[in-house]
Coordinates of C-alpha atoms in Angstrom, one line a residue:
M28 CA 20.7 -46.4 -0.1
L29 CA 22.6 -44.5 -2.7
P30 CA 20.7 -41.9 -4.9
A31 CA 18.9 -43.3 -7.9
D32 CA 20.0 -40.6 -10.3
R33 CA 23.5 -42.0 -10.9
A34 CA 25.8 -41.2 -13.8
P35 CA 25.6 -43.5 -16.9
H36 CA 28.8 -45.3 -15.9
F37 CA 27.3 -46.4 -12.5
V38 CA 27.1 -50.2 -12.2
K39 CA 24.2 -51.0 -10.0
S40 CA 25.0 -54.7 -9.7
F41 CA 28.5 -53.9 -8.4
E42 CA 26.9 -51.6 -5.7
R43 CA 24.6 -54.5 -4.7
G44 CA 27.5 -56.9 -4.5
L45 CA 29.4 -54.5 -2.1
A46 CA 26.2 -54.1 -0.1
V47 CA 26.1 -57.9 0.4
I48 CA 29.7 -58.0 1.6
R49 CA 29.0 -55.1 4.0
C50 CA 25.9 -56.7 5.5
F51 CA 28.1 -59.2 7.4
D52 CA 29.6 -57.7 10.6
A53 CA 30.7 -58.6 14.1
D54 CA 27.0 -58.9 15.2
H55 CA 26.0 -60.9 12.1
P56 CA 29.0 -63.1 11.1
A57 CA 26.6 -65.5 9.4
R58 CA 23.3 -64.8 7.6
T59 CA 20.7 -66.7 5.7
L60 CA 19.7 -65.9 2.2
S61 CA 16.5 -64.3 3.5
E62 CA 18.4 -62.1 5.9
V63 CA 20.8 -60.9 3.2
A64 CA 17.9 -60.1 0.9
H65 CA 16.1 -58.2 3.6
T66 CA 19.1 -56.3 4.9
C67 CA 20.3 -55.3 1.4
D68 CA 16.8 -54.6 0.1
L69 CA 17.1 -57.2 -2.6
T70 CA 14.9 -60.0 -4.0
R71 CA 15.8 -63.5 -2.9
A72 CA 16.8 -64.3 -6.5
A73 CA 19.1 -61.4 -6.7
A74 CA 20.6 -62.0 -3.3
R75 CA 21.2 -65.7 -4.2
R76 CA 23.0 -64.8 -7.4
L77 CA 25.3 -62.4 -5.7
L78 CA 26.0 -64.7 -2.8
L79 CA 26.8 -67.6 -5.1
T80 CA 29.0 -65.4 -7.3
L81 CA 30.9 -64.3 -4.2
A82 CA 31.2 -67.9 -3.2
D83 CA 32.6 -68.8 -6.6
L84 CA 35.2 -66.0 -6.2
G85 CA 36.1 -67.3 -2.7
Y86 CA 34.8 -64.4 -0.7
V87 CA 31.8 -66.2 0.8
H88 CA 31.4 -69.7 2.3
Q89 CA 28.1 -71.5 2.4
D90 CA 27.3 -73.8 5.3
G91 CA 23.9 -75.2 4.8
R92 CA 21.4 -72.3 5.0
L93 CA 24.1 -69.9 6.4
F94 CA 26.6 -67.8 4.5
R95 CA 29.8 -66.4 5.9
L96 CA 32.6 -64.2 4.7
T97 CA 35.9 -65.9 4.2
P98 CA 39.4 -64.4 5.1
R99 CA 39.8 -63.6 1.4
V100 CA 37.8 -60.4 1.8
L101 CA 40.8 -59.0 3.7
E102 CA 42.4 -58.7 0.2
L103 CA 40.0 -56.0 -0.6
G104 CA 41.4 -53.7 2.0
Y105 CA 45.0 -54.9 2.0
S106 CA 45.9 -53.0 -1.2
Y107 CA 44.8 -49.8 0.4
L108 CA 46.6 -50.3 3.7
S109 CA 49.8 -51.7 2.2
S110 CA 50.2 -48.6 -0.1
Y111 CA 49.2 -46.1 2.6
T112 CA 52.4 -44.8 4.2
L113 CA 50.9 -43.0 7.1
P114 CA 50.0 -46.1 9.2
Q115 CA 53.4 -47.5 8.6
I116 CA 55.1 -44.3 9.7
A117 CA 52.8 -43.9 12.8
E118 CA 52.9 -47.5 14.1
P119 CA 56.3 -47.4 15.8
H120 CA 55.4 -44.1 17.5
L121 CA 52.1 -45.6 18.7
E122 CA 54.0 -48.6 20.1
Q123 CA 56.4 -46.3 22.0
L124 CA 53.4 -44.3 23.3
V125 CA 51.6 -47.4 24.5
A126 CA 54.7 -48.6 26.2
R127 CA 55.0 -45.3 28.1
V128 CA 51.3 -44.8 29.2
R129 CA 50.2 -48.4 29.2
E130 CA 46.9 -47.5 27.5
S131 CA 45.6 -48.3 24.0
S132 CA 46.3 -45.9 21.1
S133 CA 45.1 -45.7 17.5
L134 CA 45.5 -43.7 14.3
C135 CA 42.3 -42.8 12.5
V136 CA 41.2 -41.0 9.3
L137 CA 37.9 -39.5 8.3
D138 CA 35.9 -41.4 5.7
G139 CA 32.5 -39.8 4.9
D140 CA 30.8 -39.3 8.3
D141 CA 32.8 -42.0 10.0
I142 CA 36.3 -42.4 11.4
V143 CA 38.2 -45.5 10.3
Y144 CA 41.0 -47.1 12.3
V145 CA 44.1 -47.5 10.1
A146 CA 46.6 -48.4 12.8
R147 CA 46.1 -49.6 16.4
V148 CA 48.2 -50.7 19.3
P149 CA 46.0 -52.1 22.1
T150 CA 46.8 -53.0 25.7
R151 CA 43.6 -54.3 27.5
R152 CA 40.2 -54.4 26.0
I153 CA 38.1 -51.5 27.3
M154 CA 35.1 -51.4 24.9
T155 CA 32.2 -53.8 24.3
A156 CA 33.1 -53.7 20.6
S157 CA 36.3 -55.2 19.5
I158 CA 38.4 -52.6 17.7
T159 CA 40.7 -53.6 14.8
V160 CA 42.1 -51.9 11.7
G161 CA 39.1 -51.1 9.6
T162 CA 36.7 -50.5 12.5
R163 CA 34.4 -47.5 11.9
F164 CA 32.6 -45.2 14.3
P165 CA 30.5 -42.0 13.8
A166 CA 33.0 -39.2 13.7
Y167 CA 30.8 -36.8 15.8
V168 CA 31.0 -38.9 18.9
T169 CA 34.7 -39.8 18.9
S170 CA 37.7 -37.7 20.0
V171 CA 39.6 -38.5 16.8
G172 CA 36.6 -37.6 14.7
R173 CA 36.0 -34.3 16.5
V174 CA 39.7 -33.4 16.1
I175 CA 39.5 -33.9 12.3
L176 CA 36.1 -32.3 11.9
A177 CA 37.2 -29.3 13.9
H178 CA 39.9 -28.5 11.4
L179 CA 37.7 -28.8 8.3
P180 CA 36.7 -25.5 6.6
D181 CA 33.7 -23.9 8.4
E182 CA 31.4 -24.3 5.4
E183 CA 32.1 -28.0 5.2
V184 CA 31.4 -28.4 8.9
E185 CA 28.0 -26.7 8.3
L186 CA 27.2 -28.9 5.4
R187 CA 27.9 -32.0 7.6
L188 CA 25.9 -30.7 10.6
Q189 CA 22.8 -29.6 8.7
P190 CA 21.6 -33.1 7.6
A191 CA 23.3 -35.0 10.4
E192 CA 21.4 -37.3 12.7
L193 CA 23.2 -37.1 16.0
K194 CA 22.1 -40.3 17.8
P195 CA 22.5 -40.6 21.6
L196 CA 24.8 -43.6 22.0
T197 CA 25.0 -42.9 25.8
T198 CA 23.3 -40.4 28.1
R199 CA 26.3 -38.2 27.7
T200 CA 26.4 -38.0 23.9
I201 CA 26.1 -34.5 22.4
T202 CA 23.1 -34.6 20.1
S203 CA 22.5 -30.9 19.5
P204 CA 24.1 -29.5 16.4
D205 CA 24.6 -26.2 18.2
A206 CA 26.3 -27.9 21.1
L207 CA 28.5 -30.0 18.7
R208 CA 29.4 -26.9 16.7
A209 CA 30.5 -25.1 19.9
E210 CA 32.5 -28.2 21.0
L211 CA 34.3 -28.3 17.6
G212 CA 35.2 -24.6 18.0
R213 CA 36.7 -25.3 21.4
V214 CA 38.6 -28.3 20.0
R215 CA 40.0 -26.2 17.2
R216 CA 41.2 -23.5 19.6
Q217 CA 42.8 -25.9 22.1
G218 CA 44.3 -28.3 19.6
Y219 CA 43.0 -31.5 21.1
A220 CA 39.7 -33.2 22.0
V221 CA 38.6 -35.1 25.1
V222 CA 35.4 -37.2 24.8
D223 CA 34.0 -38.5 28.1
Q224 CA 31.8 -41.6 27.8
E225 CA 29.9 -40.4 24.8
L226 CA 30.6 -43.3 22.5
E227 CA 30.4 -45.9 25.3
E228 CA 29.8 -45.8 29.0
G229 CA 33.1 -46.1 30.9
L230 CA 35.3 -45.0 28.0
R231 CA 37.3 -41.8 27.9
S232 CA 39.6 -40.7 25.1
V233 CA 41.8 -37.9 24.1
A234 CA 43.0 -37.2 20.5
A235 CA 45.2 -34.8 18.7
P236 CA 45.5 -34.0 14.9
V237 CA 48.3 -35.3 12.7
R238 CA 49.4 -32.8 10.0
D239 CA 51.5 -33.5 6.9
R240 CA 54.4 -31.4 5.7
D241 CA 52.0 -28.8 4.3
G242 CA 50.3 -28.3 7.7
E243 CA 47.1 -30.1 6.6
V244 CA 45.3 -32.4 9.0
V245 CA 45.3 -35.9 7.5
A246 CA 44.6 -38.0 10.6
A247 CA 44.3 -38.1 14.3
V248 CA 45.9 -40.2 17.1
N249 CA 44.0 -41.0 20.3
I250 CA 44.6 -42.6 23.7
A251 CA 41.6 -44.5 25.1
V252 CA 41.2 -45.3 28.8
H253 CA 38.7 -46.7 31.2
A254 CA 36.9 -44.0 33.1
G255 CA 37.3 -45.9 36.3
R256 CA 41.1 -45.6 36.1
N257 CA 41.5 -42.1 34.7
S258 CA 39.6 -38.9 35.4
V259 CA 39.2 -36.2 32.8
D260 CA 41.8 -34.1 34.6
S261 CA 44.3 -36.9 34.7
V262 CA 43.7 -37.6 31.0
R263 CA 44.7 -34.0 30.3
S264 CA 47.6 -33.7 32.8
D265 CA 49.1 -37.2 32.5
L266 CA 48.3 -38.5 29.0
L267 CA 47.9 -35.4 26.8
P268 CA 51.6 -34.4 26.9
H269 CA 52.7 -37.9 25.8
L270 CA 50.1 -37.8 23.1
L271 CA 51.3 -34.5 21.7
A272 CA 54.9 -35.6 21.8
T273 CA 53.9 -38.7 19.8
V274 CA 52.1 -36.7 17.2
A275 CA 55.0 -34.4 16.9
G276 CA 57.3 -37.4 16.2
I277 CA 54.9 -38.7 13.5
E278 CA 54.8 -35.3 11.9
R279 CA 58.6 -35.1 11.8
D280 CA 58.7 -38.4 10.0
L281 CA 56.0 -37.3 7.6
T282 CA 58.2 -34.4 6.5
I283 CA 60.5 -36.9 5.0
T284 CA 57.8 -38.2 2.6
G285 CA 56.4 -36.4 -0.4
P286 CA 53.5 -34.1 0.2
G287 CA 51.0 -36.5 -1.4
R288 CA 52.1 -39.7 0.1
A289 CA 50.9 -38.9 3.6
A290 CA 47.5 -37.7 2.4
S291 CA 44.4 -39.7 3.4
P292 CA 43.3 -41.5 0.2
G293 CA 39.7 -42.0 -0.8
S294 CA 37.0 -39.6 -1.8
G295 CA 35.5 -39.6 1.6
T296 CA 38.6 -38.7 3.5
H297 CA 39.2 -35.0 4.0
R298 CA 42.2 -32.8 4.7
S299 CA 42.3 -29.3 6.1
S300 CA 44.9 -26.6 6.5
S301 CA 42.6 -24.3 8.5
S302 CA 45.0 -23.9 11.4
R303 CA 48.2 -25.0 13.0
R304 CA 48.0 -26.9 16.3
S305 CA 47.2 -24.6 19.2
P306 CA 49.5 -25.1 22.2
A307 CA 48.1 -27.4 24.9
P308 CA 47.5 -25.9 28.3
P309 CA 50.2 -26.6 30.9
A310 CA 49.9 -30.1 32.3

């Protein structure tokens, strides 16, 4: 939950309404009133008022005892995505990359402690979870997240690692802050990140940072593959060169836009100018 000592302008009821919307997800597309109240730490009366208000506004549909979100909630994110030039610039490059390597590719930004998918070109489904624009994962366990974290100022990385709870999502997940700190240092030096089955068994990914015209890291692009088809060595030798070429193309196009237009909006999204991309090792 959010801290209780909020500024005078803070509207608690609005926070609760957003919490109700967020409690619906892929694993819980429909919830009862009691489930919403429990998940959002609300009284049944408060949960009922919020659900009925959202229903009146067209964001929630009631079917007997069950409540579901309606497609209208997509409007809440559309304004952000439609005004955000980076995904629009990157998508043609991602499509060309996927056509060359025949593996899925995505563009992600950092939002708080998560990475958020803002553009994606899939091929075949390789994860248990379905990934779409707006999907979030913990940054520490993804290649795109590590690439962006690695290029934050050292003091900000430390602030993030100190309170972080690094949960083991697989047996390979890095859960030690010291080990993660060392891995981020290596990612910064080499200019890319490879994550081997730490987010999900059978999934490997490689990511590289995207910089704006000022050299600041604003996003990252990845290629995700099934571990059974691609070894770590083949990811580096066969896929990484194509990934770096794609990122270079995106960055060339970003130089045409104004400095601020490519920036990742939102208070939780961070940018860094700590270093330029290090050259990748020979393929």
